[in-house]
Amino acid sequence: MRRRLLFVFLDGVGLGTGDPAVNPFAAGRLPTFTALLDGAAPLLEAAPRRARRASLLGLDATLGTPGLPQSGTGQAALLTGEDAPRLFGRHFGPWTPTALRPLVATRSILARARDAGRDVAFANAYPEELVAAAGPDLARLPGPLRAGPPLAALGAGVLTRHTADLERGRALASEITNDGWRERLHRRNVPAIAPEDAGRTLAQLAGAHDLTLFAHYATDYVGHRGGMPEAVAALERVDAFLAGLLNALPRDVLLVVASDHGNIEDVRAGHTTNPALALVAGDGHEELGELRALTDVAPAVLRWLEIE
């Protein structure tokens, strides 16, 4: 029986200290996170932690390159296992740098799992007109498709979920709820959805594939804007989403939640040098307990899927 894995990417989530004046993980009510970690919150002082149902780990996002980690190179490292800041010569963001786009498109976990004969899926919906504007030249992609997850999905041939899929519950919005599609894109046929229901939708998708990727970016957006109430609300939405997901996720699907760099865990600043969040939940979570850096995640995912 093949192993299956769901990778939930959260942009800009690090492990910070337990000061509730600056860290929304310490200030908010996050029952799903704390239940997974046997009462602990995802804080710097709690990691590494092996609980009954999950493991909490911190990922080095600097990778020995000076400066603040950034999304473009961080996501490339996370999705391919390659030291993207070293290859590019510095940390770079917010988009994947042009020189590294072929790497993400051809060597991501999605492309490698597909090449090994696995059934892979990218759960995010993207507007069909945006994807139609993406030609073969990776240097000229529309802005949103330059982020690591949709670029990896494009390269693997699974950037295929659009408005109709979101309407019918066969895809998710990156924001978890569908408010942005309804209000900014004026897709009124897209239903309003609660975070818990979005989690259950993702669980259904993950149960039908060997490897599923979902990407959420609002945590990084909120971190850049600053403000404790907004940061707490963003994390509580993720917590509710995880509750719905875990309640419906088949037991043979391992859940990996990981980020590319720190940000939201300290409302006083933008990006941080804190370790990036990694949370592994489900049967066998202990097998991925040695994750220490962004570059460790992709090899661990492929090993779990028994891919060379």
PDB file of C-alpha atoms in Angstrom:
ATOM      1  CA  MET A   1       0.000   0.000   0.000  1.00  0.00           C
ATOM      2  CA  ARG A   2       1.420   3.371  -1.009  1.00  0.00           C
ATOM      3  CA  ARG A   3       1.980   6.038   1.580  1.00  0.00           C
ATOM      4  CA  ARG A   4       0.250   9.383   1.135  1.00  0.00           C
ATOM      5  CA  LEU A   5       1.155  12.871   2.312  1.00  0.00           C
ATOM      6  CA  LEU A   6      -0.495  16.292   2.509  1.00  0.00           C
ATOM      7  CA  PHE A   7       1.828  19.309   2.536  1.00  0.00           C
ATOM      8  CA  VAL A   8       0.272  22.522   3.854  1.00  0.00           C
ATOM      9  CA  PHE A   9       2.527  25.522   3.215  1.00  0.00           C
ATOM     10  CA  LEU A  10       2.061  28.567   5.465  1.00  0.00           C
ATOM     11  CA  ASP A  11       3.912  31.670   4.315  1.00  0.00           C
ATOM     12  CA  GLY A  12       5.871  33.684   6.874  1.00  0.00           C
ATOM     13  CA  VAL A  13       5.359  31.655  10.051  1.00  0.00           C
ATOM     14  CA  GLY A  14       8.253  31.243  12.459  1.00  0.00           C
ATOM     15  CA  LEU A  15       8.773  30.031  15.994  1.00  0.00           C
ATOM     16  CA  GLY A  16       9.101  32.990  18.343  1.00  0.00           C
ATOM     17  CA  THR A  17       9.357  33.460  22.064  1.00  0.00           C
ATOM     18  CA  GLY A  18       6.332  33.050  24.296  1.00  0.00           C
ATOM     19  CA  ASP A  19       5.787  36.768  24.906  1.00  0.00           C
ATOM     20  CA  PRO A  20       2.058  37.470  24.378  1.00  0.00           C
ATOM     21  CA  ALA A  21       2.825  41.150  23.842  1.00  0.00           C
ATOM     22  CA  VAL A  22       4.594  40.398  20.550  1.00  0.00           C
ATOM     23  CA  ASN A  23       3.754  36.813  19.541  1.00  0.00           C
ATOM     24  CA  PRO A  24       0.183  36.008  18.432  1.00  0.00           C
ATOM     25  CA  PHE A  25       0.870  32.304  19.007  1.00  0.00           C
ATOM     26  CA  ALA A  26       1.151  33.185  22.699  1.00  0.00           C
ATOM     27  CA  ALA A  27      -1.737  35.668  22.673  1.00  0.00           C
ATOM     28  CA  GLY A  28      -4.343  33.819  20.603  1.00  0.00           C
ATOM     29  CA  ARG A  29      -6.662  30.927  21.274  1.00  0.00           C
ATOM     30  CA  LEU A  30      -5.357  28.036  19.170  1.00  0.00           C
ATOM     31  CA  PRO A  31      -6.968  24.825  20.440  1.00  0.00           C
ATOM     32  CA  THR A  32      -5.999  22.676  17.459  1.00  0.00           C
ATOM     33  CA  PHE A  33      -2.310  23.518  17.662  1.00  0.00           C
ATOM     34  CA  THR A  34      -2.218  22.979  21.411  1.00  0.00           C
ATOM     35  CA  ALA A  35      -4.160  19.702  21.241  1.00  0.00           C
ATOM     36  CA  LEU A  36      -1.720  18.347  18.661  1.00  0.00           C
ATOM     37  CA  LEU A  37       1.206  19.302  20.876  1.00  0.00           C
ATOM     38  CA  ASP A  38      -0.231  17.927  24.127  1.00  0.00           C
ATOM     39  CA  GLY A  39      -0.963  21.365  25.541  1.00  0.00           C
ATOM     40  CA  ALA A  40       2.017  23.285  24.183  1.00  0.00           C
ATOM     41  CA  ALA A  41       1.884  26.199  21.746  1.00  0.00           C
ATOM     42  CA  PRO A  42       4.130  26.435  18.660  1.00  0.00           C
ATOM     43  CA  LEU A  43       6.815  28.515  20.354  1.00  0.00           C
ATOM     44  CA  LEU A  44      10.583  28.653  20.135  1.00  0.00           C
ATOM     45  CA  GLU A  45      11.047  27.212  23.611  1.00  0.00           C
ATOM     46  CA  ALA A  46       8.749  24.270  22.821  1.00  0.00           C
ATOM     47  CA  ALA A  47      10.719  22.989  19.810  1.00  0.00           C
ATOM     48  CA  PRO A  48      11.744  20.361  19.104  1.00  0.00           C
ATOM     49  CA  ARG A  49       8.814  18.550  20.660  1.00  0.00           C
ATOM     50  CA  ARG A  50       7.455  15.074  20.032  1.00  0.00           C
ATOM     51  CA  ALA A  51       3.880  14.749  21.207  1.00  0.00           C
ATOM     52  CA  ARG A  52       1.568  11.771  20.842  1.00  0.00           C
ATOM     53  CA  ARG A  53      -0.035  12.920  17.602  1.00  0.00           C
ATOM     54  CA  ALA A  54       2.497  15.343  16.163  1.00  0.00           C
ATOM     55  CA  SER A  55       6.046  16.645  16.150  1.00  0.00           C
ATOM     56  CA  LEU A  56       6.968  20.334  16.332  1.00  0.00           C
ATOM     57  CA  LEU A  57      10.261  21.350  14.732  1.00  0.00           C
ATOM     58  CA  GLY A  58      12.082  24.550  13.847  1.00  0.00           C
ATOM     59  CA  LEU A  59      13.645  24.900  10.404  1.00  0.00           C
ATOM     60  CA  ASP A  60      16.763  26.978   9.798  1.00  0.00           C
ATOM     61  CA  ALA A  61      15.670  29.461   7.132  1.00  0.00           C
ATOM     62  CA  THR A  62      18.957  31.367   6.857  1.00  0.00           C
ATOM     63  CA  LEU A  63      20.886  28.349   5.517  1.00  0.00           C
ATOM     64  CA  GLY A  64      24.146  30.110   6.312  1.00  0.00           C
ATOM     65  CA  THR A  65      23.491  33.027   3.963  1.00  0.00           C
ATOM     66  CA  PRO A  66      23.644  36.486   5.582  1.00  0.00           C
ATOM     67  CA  GLY A  67      20.529  38.638   5.696  1.00  0.00           C
ATOM     68  CA  LEU A  68      16.848  38.091   6.362  1.00  0.00           C
ATOM     69  CA  PRO A  69      15.268  35.029   4.744  1.00  0.00           C
ATOM     70  CA  GLN A  70      12.831  35.803   1.938  1.00  0.00           C
ATOM     71  CA  SER A  71       9.929  34.002   0.304  1.00  0.00           C
ATOM     72  CA  GLY A  72      11.353  33.479  -3.182  1.00  0.00           C
ATOM     73  CA  THR A  73      14.478  31.596  -2.199  1.00  0.00           C
ATOM     74  CA  GLY A  74      12.881  30.123   0.928  1.00  0.00           C
ATOM     75  CA  GLN A  75      10.038  28.517  -0.986  1.00  0.00           C
ATOM     76  CA  ALA A  76      12.463  27.224  -3.598  1.00  0.00           C
ATOM     77  CA  ALA A  77      14.541  25.558  -0.868  1.00  0.00           C
ATOM     78  CA  LEU A  78      11.474  24.144   0.857  1.00  0.00           C
ATOM     79  CA  LEU A  79       9.954  22.655  -2.303  1.00  0.00           C
ATOM     80  CA  THR A  80      13.136  21.281  -3.907  1.00  0.00           C
ATOM     81  CA  GLY A  81      15.558  20.575  -1.063  1.00  0.00           C
ATOM     82  CA  GLU A  82      18.216  22.705  -2.774  1.00  0.00           C
ATOM     83  CA  ASP A  83      20.070  25.517  -0.995  1.00  0.00           C
ATOM     84  CA  ALA A  84      18.390  28.236  -3.025  1.00  0.00           C
ATOM     85  CA  PRO A  85      19.951  31.262  -1.244  1.00  0.00           C
ATOM     86  CA  ARG A  86      23.417  29.843  -1.911  1.00  0.00           C
ATOM     87  CA  LEU A  87      22.602  29.026  -5.537  1.00  0.00           C
ATOM     88  CA  PHE A  88      21.229  32.525  -6.127  1.00  0.00           C
ATOM     89  CA  GLY A  89      23.883  34.237  -4.034  1.00  0.00           C
ATOM     90  CA  ARG A  90      21.519  35.875  -1.533  1.00  0.00           C
ATOM     91  CA  HIS A  91      18.057  35.747  -0.042  1.00  0.00           C
ATOM     92  CA  PHE A  92      15.460  37.003  -2.538  1.00  0.00           C
ATOM     93  CA  GLY A  93      11.734  37.664  -2.566  1.00  0.00           C
ATOM     94  CA  PRO A  94       8.852  37.871  -2.745  1.00  0.00           C
ATOM     95  CA  TRP A  95       8.838  35.876  -5.994  1.00  0.00           C
ATOM     96  CA  THR A  96      11.055  33.006  -7.083  1.00  0.00           C
ATOM     97  CA  PRO A  97      14.047  34.647  -8.814  1.00  0.00           C
ATOM     98  CA  THR A  98      14.088  34.109 -12.559  1.00  0.00           C
ATOM     99  CA  ALA A  99      17.326  32.111 -12.422  1.00  0.00           C
ATOM    100  CA  LEU A 100      15.769  29.563 -10.040  1.00  0.00           C
ATOM    101  CA  ARG A 101      12.382  29.138 -11.710  1.00  0.00           C
ATOM    102  CA  PRO A 102      13.465  26.167 -13.870  1.00  0.00           C
ATOM    103  CA  LEU A 103      14.699  24.427 -10.714  1.00  0.00           C
ATOM    104  CA  VAL A 104      11.346  24.855  -8.943  1.00  0.00           C
ATOM    105  CA  ALA A 105       9.384  23.903 -12.061  1.00  0.00           C
ATOM    106  CA  THR A 106      11.296  20.689 -12.748  1.00  0.00           C
ATOM    107  CA  ARG A 107      12.686  19.522  -9.383  1.00  0.00           C
ATOM    108  CA  SER A 108       9.943  20.253  -6.877  1.00  0.00           C
ATOM    109  CA  ILE A 109       8.357  17.505  -4.815  1.00  0.00           C
ATOM    110  CA  LEU A 110       5.343  17.669  -7.137  1.00  0.00           C
ATOM    111  CA  ALA A 111       7.369  17.131 -10.310  1.00  0.00           C
ATOM    112  CA  ARG A 112       9.504  14.389  -8.788  1.00  0.00           C
ATOM    113  CA  ALA A 113       6.532  12.544  -7.351  1.00  0.00           C
ATOM    114  CA  ARG A 114       4.741  12.795 -10.700  1.00  0.00           C
ATOM    115  CA  ASP A 115       7.829  11.503 -12.509  1.00  0.00           C
ATOM    116  CA  ALA A 116       7.882   8.546 -10.111  1.00  0.00           C
ATOM    117  CA  GLY A 117       4.335   7.637 -11.090  1.00  0.00           C
ATOM    118  CA  ARG A 118       2.560   9.074  -8.085  1.00  0.00           C
ATOM    119  CA  ASP A 119      -0.821  10.802  -8.262  1.00  0.00           C
ATOM    120  CA  VAL A 120      -0.166  14.436  -7.293  1.00  0.00           C
ATOM    121  CA  ALA A 121      -2.471  17.420  -6.788  1.00  0.00           C
ATOM    122  CA  PHE A 122      -2.258  21.144  -6.133  1.00  0.00           C
ATOM    123  CA  ALA A 123      -5.346  22.061  -4.134  1.00  0.00           C
ATOM    124  CA  ASN A 124      -5.297  25.835  -4.764  1.00  0.00           C
ATOM    125  CA  ALA A 125      -7.627  27.358  -7.328  1.00  0.00           C
ATOM    126  CA  TYR A 126      -6.256  30.096  -9.584  1.00  0.00           C
ATOM    127  CA  PRO A 127      -8.317  32.201 -12.019  1.00  0.00           C
ATOM    128  CA  GLU A 128      -8.393  30.502 -15.385  1.00  0.00           C
ATOM    129  CA  GLU A 129      -7.538  33.712 -17.228  1.00  0.00           C
ATOM    130  CA  LEU A 130      -4.395  34.112 -15.141  1.00  0.00           C
ATOM    131  CA  VAL A 131      -3.180  30.599 -15.897  1.00  0.00           C
ATOM    132  CA  ALA A 132      -4.051  31.029 -19.582  1.00  0.00           C
ATOM    133  CA  ALA A 133      -1.695  34.028 -19.663  1.00  0.00           C
ATOM    134  CA  ALA A 134       1.241  31.856 -18.584  1.00  0.00           C
ATOM    135  CA  GLY A 135       3.288  30.958 -21.631  1.00  0.00           C
ATOM    136  CA  PRO A 136       6.327  28.663 -21.797  1.00  0.00           C
ATOM    137  CA  ASP A 137       8.729  31.459 -20.835  1.00  0.00           C
ATOM    138  CA  LEU A 138       9.129  31.184 -17.058  1.00  0.00           C
ATOM    139  CA  ALA A 139      10.781  34.603 -16.969  1.00  0.00           C
ATOM    140  CA  ARG A 140       7.510  36.244 -18.062  1.00  0.00           C
ATOM    141  CA  LEU A 141       4.976  34.591 -15.785  1.00  0.00           C
ATOM    142  CA  PRO A 142       2.115  36.668 -14.355  1.00  0.00           C
ATOM    143  CA  GLY A 143       3.026  37.906 -10.872  1.00  0.00           C
ATOM    144  CA  PRO A 144       1.032  35.483  -8.673  1.00  0.00           C
ATOM    145  CA  LEU A 145       2.386  32.466 -10.572  1.00  0.00           C
ATOM    146  CA  ARG A 146       5.964  33.412  -9.680  1.00  0.00           C
ATOM    147  CA  ALA A 147       5.485  32.198  -6.105  1.00  0.00           C
ATOM    148  CA  GLY A 148       6.994  28.798  -5.370  1.00  0.00           C
ATOM    149  CA  PRO A 149       3.836  26.648  -4.973  1.00  0.00           C
ATOM    150  CA  PRO A 150       1.998  27.643  -8.189  1.00  0.00           C
ATOM    151  CA  LEU A 151       5.296  27.550 -10.093  1.00  0.00           C
ATOM    152  CA  ALA A 152       5.899  24.010  -8.861  1.00  0.00           C
ATOM    153  CA  ALA A 153       2.337  23.070  -9.789  1.00  0.00           C
ATOM    154  CA  LEU A 154       2.729  24.605 -13.252  1.00  0.00           C
ATOM    155  CA  GLY A 155       5.910  22.627 -13.835  1.00  0.00           C
ATOM    156  CA  ALA A 156       4.257  19.407 -12.694  1.00  0.00           C
ATOM    157  CA  GLY A 157       1.211  19.986 -14.885  1.00  0.00           C
ATOM    158  CA  VAL A 158      -1.222  20.245 -11.957  1.00  0.00           C
ATOM    159  CA  LEU A 159      -2.065  23.962 -11.937  1.00  0.00           C
ATOM    160  CA  THR A 160      -5.497  22.910 -13.152  1.00  0.00           C
ATOM    161  CA  ARG A 161      -8.082  24.038 -10.569  1.00  0.00           C
ATOM    162  CA  HIS A 162     -10.019  27.179 -11.394  1.00  0.00           C
ATOM    163  CA  THR A 163     -13.293  28.995 -10.696  1.00  0.00           C
ATOM    164  CA  ALA A 164     -15.593  26.051 -11.455  1.00  0.00           C
ATOM    165  CA  ASP A 165     -13.622  23.812  -9.108  1.00  0.00           C
ATOM    166  CA  LEU A 166     -13.917  26.351  -6.303  1.00  0.00           C
ATOM    167  CA  GLU A 167     -17.656  26.638  -6.923  1.00  0.00           C
ATOM    168  CA  ARG A 168     -18.099  22.866  -6.679  1.00  0.00           C
ATOM    169  CA  GLY A 169     -15.869  22.242  -3.667  1.00  0.00           C
ATOM    170  CA  ARG A 170     -13.045  20.645  -5.642  1.00  0.00           C
ATOM    171  CA  ALA A 171     -10.419  23.259  -4.775  1.00  0.00           C
ATOM    172  CA  LEU A 172      -9.507  25.842  -2.148  1.00  0.00           C
ATOM    173  CA  ALA A 173      -8.750  29.539  -2.196  1.00  0.00           C
ATOM    174  CA  SER A 174      -5.306  30.394  -0.890  1.00  0.00           C
ATOM    175  CA  GLU A 175      -6.980  32.545   1.789  1.00  0.00           C
ATOM    176  CA  ILE A 176      -8.809  29.390   3.066  1.00  0.00           C
ATOM    177  CA  THR A 177     -12.181  31.142   2.942  1.00  0.00           C
ATOM    178  CA  ASN A 178     -13.490  32.360  -0.413  1.00  0.00           C
ATOM    179  CA  ASP A 179     -13.968  36.027   0.504  1.00  0.00           C
ATOM    180  CA  GLY A 180     -11.296  37.314  -1.862  1.00  0.00           C
ATOM    181  CA  TRP A 181     -12.757  35.506  -4.863  1.00  0.00           C
ATOM    182  CA  ARG A 182     -16.236  36.776  -4.068  1.00  0.00           C
ATOM    183  CA  GLU A 183     -15.306  40.381  -3.277  1.00  0.00           C
ATOM    184  CA  ARG A 184     -12.191  41.236  -5.299  1.00  0.00           C
ATOM    185  CA  LEU A 185     -12.717  38.930  -8.274  1.00  0.00           C
ATOM    186  CA  HIS A 186     -16.528  39.288  -8.204  1.00  0.00           C
ATOM    187  CA  ARG A 187     -17.094  35.526  -8.548  1.00  0.00           C
ATOM    188  CA  ARG A 188     -20.454  35.532  -6.817  1.00  0.00           C
ATOM    189  CA  ASN A 189     -21.163  31.893  -7.659  1.00  0.00           C
ATOM    190  CA  VAL A 190     -18.239  30.879  -5.464  1.00  0.00           C
ATOM    191  CA  PRO A 191     -19.859  29.984  -2.135  1.00  0.00           C
ATOM    192  CA  ALA A 192     -18.914  31.508   1.193  1.00  0.00           C
ATOM    193  CA  ILE A 193     -17.142  28.890   3.266  1.00  0.00           C
ATOM    194  CA  ALA A 194     -16.005  28.567   6.866  1.00  0.00           C
ATOM    195  CA  PRO A 195     -12.384  27.610   7.636  1.00  0.00           C
ATOM    196  CA  GLU A 196     -13.472  24.260   9.076  1.00  0.00           C
ATOM    197  CA  ASP A 197     -15.358  23.420   5.875  1.00  0.00           C
ATOM    198  CA  ALA A 198     -12.340  24.373   3.773  1.00  0.00           C
ATOM    199  CA  GLY A 199     -10.280  21.982   5.888  1.00  0.00           C
ATOM    200  CA  ARG A 200     -12.723  19.178   5.209  1.00  0.00           C
ATOM    201  CA  THR A 201     -12.521  19.905   1.471  1.00  0.00           C
ATOM    202  CA  LEU A 202      -8.744  19.638   1.592  1.00  0.00           C
ATOM    203  CA  ALA A 203      -8.988  16.354   3.502  1.00  0.00           C
ATOM    204  CA  GLN A 204     -11.146  14.910   0.712  1.00  0.00           C
ATOM    205  CA  LEU A 205      -8.637  15.998  -1.926  1.00  0.00           C
ATOM    206  CA  ALA A 206      -5.711  14.583   0.046  1.00  0.00           C
ATOM    207  CA  GLY A 207      -7.519  11.286   0.436  1.00  0.00           C
ATOM    208  CA  ALA A 208      -7.698  10.932  -3.348  1.00  0.00           C
ATOM    209  CA  HIS A 209      -4.002  11.535  -4.129  1.00  0.00           C
ATOM    210  CA  ASP A 210      -0.565  10.318  -3.097  1.00  0.00           C
ATOM    211  CA  LEU A 211       0.825  13.843  -2.634  1.00  0.00           C
ATOM    212  CA  THR A 212      -1.250  16.999  -2.234  1.00  0.00           C
ATOM    213  CA  LEU A 213       0.043  20.557  -1.794  1.00  0.00           C
ATOM    214  CA  PHE A 214      -1.928  23.507  -0.455  1.00  0.00           C
ATOM    215  CA  ALA A 215      -0.448  26.998  -0.026  1.00  0.00           C
ATOM    216  CA  HIS A 216      -1.671  29.780   2.288  1.00  0.00           C
ATOM    217  CA  TYR A 217      -0.101  33.255   2.143  1.00  0.00           C
ATOM    218  CA  ALA A 218      -2.222  35.478   4.399  1.00  0.00           C
ATOM    219  CA  THR A 219      -0.006  34.791   7.406  1.00  0.00           C
ATOM    220  CA  ASP A 220       2.846  36.595   5.673  1.00  0.00           C
ATOM    221  CA  TYR A 221       0.637  39.454   4.464  1.00  0.00           C
ATOM    222  CA  VAL A 222      -0.613  40.059   7.994  1.00  0.00           C
ATOM    223  CA  GLY A 223       2.899  39.848   9.378  1.00  0.00           C
ATOM    224  CA  HIS A 224       4.016  42.642   7.071  1.00  0.00           C
ATOM    225  CA  ARG A 225       1.133  44.867   8.087  1.00  0.00           C
ATOM    226  CA  GLY A 226       1.726  44.302  11.775  1.00  0.00           C
ATOM    227  CA  GLY A 227      -0.848  44.506  14.539  1.00  0.00           C
ATOM    228  CA  MET A 228      -1.705  41.903  17.160  1.00  0.00           C
ATOM    229  CA  PRO A 229      -5.501  41.649  16.544  1.00  0.00           C
ATOM    230  CA  GLU A 230      -5.003  40.954  12.837  1.00  0.00           C
ATOM    231  CA  ALA A 231      -2.211  38.443  13.502  1.00  0.00           C
ATOM    232  CA  VAL A 232      -4.271  36.596  16.112  1.00  0.00           C
ATOM    233  CA  ALA A 233      -7.254  36.469  13.728  1.00  0.00           C
ATOM    234  CA  ALA A 234      -5.050  35.072  10.931  1.00  0.00           C
ATOM    235  CA  LEU A 235      -3.694  32.294  13.154  1.00  0.00           C
ATOM    236  CA  GLU A 236      -7.102  31.468  14.589  1.00  0.00           C
ATOM    237  CA  ARG A 237      -8.378  31.038  11.034  1.00  0.00           C
ATOM    238  CA  VAL A 238      -5.534  28.608  10.318  1.00  0.00           C
ATOM    239  CA  ASP A 239      -6.255  26.774  13.587  1.00  0.00           C
ATOM    240  CA  ALA A 240      -9.933  26.338  12.684  1.00  0.00           C
ATOM    241  CA  PHE A 241      -8.938  25.200   9.195  1.00  0.00           C
ATOM    242  CA  LEU A 242      -6.620  22.569  10.697  1.00  0.00           C
ATOM    243  CA  ALA A 243      -9.424  21.398  12.986  1.00  0.00           C
ATOM    244  CA  GLY A 244     -11.714  20.676  10.037  1.00  0.00           C
ATOM    245  CA  LEU A 245      -8.845  19.113   8.108  1.00  0.00           C
ATOM    246  CA  LEU A 246      -7.707  16.764  10.866  1.00  0.00           C
ATOM    247  CA  ASN A 247     -11.248  15.651  11.691  1.00  0.00           C
ATOM    248  CA  ALA A 248     -11.715  14.424   8.118  1.00  0.00           C
ATOM    249  CA  LEU A 249      -8.196  13.446   7.010  1.00  0.00           C
ATOM    250  CA  PRO A 250      -7.785   9.715   6.321  1.00  0.00           C
ATOM    251  CA  ARG A 251      -5.452   8.078   8.817  1.00  0.00           C
ATOM    252  CA  ASP A 252      -3.066   6.903   6.126  1.00  0.00           C
ATOM    253  CA  VAL A 253      -2.317  10.506   5.048  1.00  0.00           C
ATOM    254  CA  LEU A 254       0.587  12.157   6.875  1.00  0.00           C
ATOM    255  CA  LEU A 255       0.216  15.918   7.353  1.00  0.00           C
ATOM    256  CA  VAL A 256       3.242  18.195   7.020  1.00  0.00           C
ATOM    257  CA  VAL A 257       2.775  21.896   7.798  1.00  0.00           C
ATOM    258  CA  ALA A 258       5.836  24.014   7.032  1.00  0.00           C
ATOM    259  CA  SER A 259       6.840  27.609   6.368  1.00  0.00           C
ATOM    260  CA  ASP A 260       9.592  29.410   4.502  1.00  0.00           C
ATOM    261  CA  HIS A 261      10.677  32.049   7.042  1.00  0.00           C
ATOM    262  CA  GLY A 262       9.570  33.840  10.171  1.00  0.00           C
ATOM    263  CA  ASN A 263       7.324  36.905  10.207  1.00  0.00           C
ATOM    264  CA  ILE A 264       3.922  36.734  11.892  1.00  0.00           C
ATOM    265  CA  GLU A 265       5.337  35.421  15.188  1.00  0.00           C
ATOM    266  CA  ASP A 266       6.728  38.877  16.008  1.00  0.00           C
ATOM    267  CA  VAL A 267       4.313  41.733  15.309  1.00  0.00           C
ATOM    268  CA  ARG A 268       7.040  44.322  15.866  1.00  0.00           C
ATOM    269  CA  ALA A 269       8.913  43.460  12.695  1.00  0.00           C
ATOM    270  CA  GLY A 270       8.620  42.050   9.205  1.00  0.00           C
ATOM    271  CA  HIS A 271      10.690  38.991   8.364  1.00  0.00           C
ATOM    272  CA  THR A 272      12.755  37.468  11.163  1.00  0.00           C
ATOM    273  CA  THR A 273      15.655  35.056  11.475  1.00  0.00           C
ATOM    274  CA  ASN A 274      13.590  32.805  13.757  1.00  0.00           C
ATOM    275  CA  PRO A 275      13.320  29.141  12.763  1.00  0.00           C
ATOM    276  CA  ALA A 276      10.472  28.506  10.351  1.00  0.00           C
ATOM    277  CA  LEU A 277       7.558  26.424  11.607  1.00  0.00           C
ATOM    278  CA  ALA A 278       7.415  22.698  10.845  1.00  0.00           C
ATOM    279  CA  LEU A 279       4.618  20.533  12.225  1.00  0.00           C
ATOM    280  CA  VAL A 280       4.218  16.862  11.285  1.00  0.00           C
ATOM    281  CA  ALA A 281       0.985  15.149  12.343  1.00  0.00           C
ATOM    282  CA  GLY A 282      -0.443  11.683  11.990  1.00  0.00           C
ATOM    283  CA  ASP A 283       0.665   8.075  12.189  1.00  0.00           C
ATOM    284  CA  GLY A 284       4.419   7.915  11.641  1.00  0.00           C
ATOM    285  CA  HIS A 285       5.112  11.579  12.408  1.00  0.00           C
ATOM    286  CA  GLU A 286       8.189  10.487  14.337  1.00  0.00           C
ATOM    287  CA  GLU A 287       9.864   9.408  11.095  1.00  0.00           C
ATOM    288  CA  LEU A 288      10.191  13.052  10.048  1.00  0.00           C
ATOM    289  CA  GLY A 289      11.502  14.156  13.426  1.00  0.00           C
ATOM    290  CA  GLU A 290      14.977  15.067  12.176  1.00  0.00           C
ATOM    291  CA  LEU A 291      13.986  18.086  10.104  1.00  0.00           C
ATOM    292  CA  ARG A 292      16.375  20.927  10.932  1.00  0.00           C
ATOM    293  CA  ALA A 293      16.443  23.228   7.871  1.00  0.00           C
ATOM    294  CA  LEU A 294      14.290  24.223   4.904  1.00  0.00           C
ATOM    295  CA  THR A 295      16.362  21.939   2.698  1.00  0.00           C
ATOM    296  CA  ASP A 296      15.445  18.875   4.789  1.00  0.00           C
ATOM    297  CA  VAL A 297      11.723  18.957   4.006  1.00  0.00           C
ATOM    298  CA  ALA A 298      11.607  17.917   0.340  1.00  0.00           C
ATOM    299  CA  PRO A 299      13.932  14.911   0.818  1.00  0.00           C
ATOM    300  CA  ALA A 300      11.873  13.806   3.830  1.00  0.00           C
ATOM    301  CA  VAL A 301       8.621  14.065   1.837  1.00  0.00           C
ATOM    302  CA  LEU A 302      10.093  11.973  -0.975  1.00  0.00           C
ATOM    303  CA  ARG A 303      11.437   9.365   1.461  1.00  0.00           C
ATOM    304  CA  TRP A 304       8.002   9.087   3.055  1.00  0.00           C
ATOM    305  CA  LEU A 305       6.542   8.477  -0.395  1.00  0.00           C
ATOM    306  CA  GLU A 306       9.313   5.911  -1.046  1.00  0.00           C
ATOM    307  CA  ILE A 307      10.678   7.861  -3.988  1.00  0.00           C
ATOM    308  CA  GLU A 308      14.403   7.706  -4.715  1.00  0.00           C
TER     309      GLU A 308
END
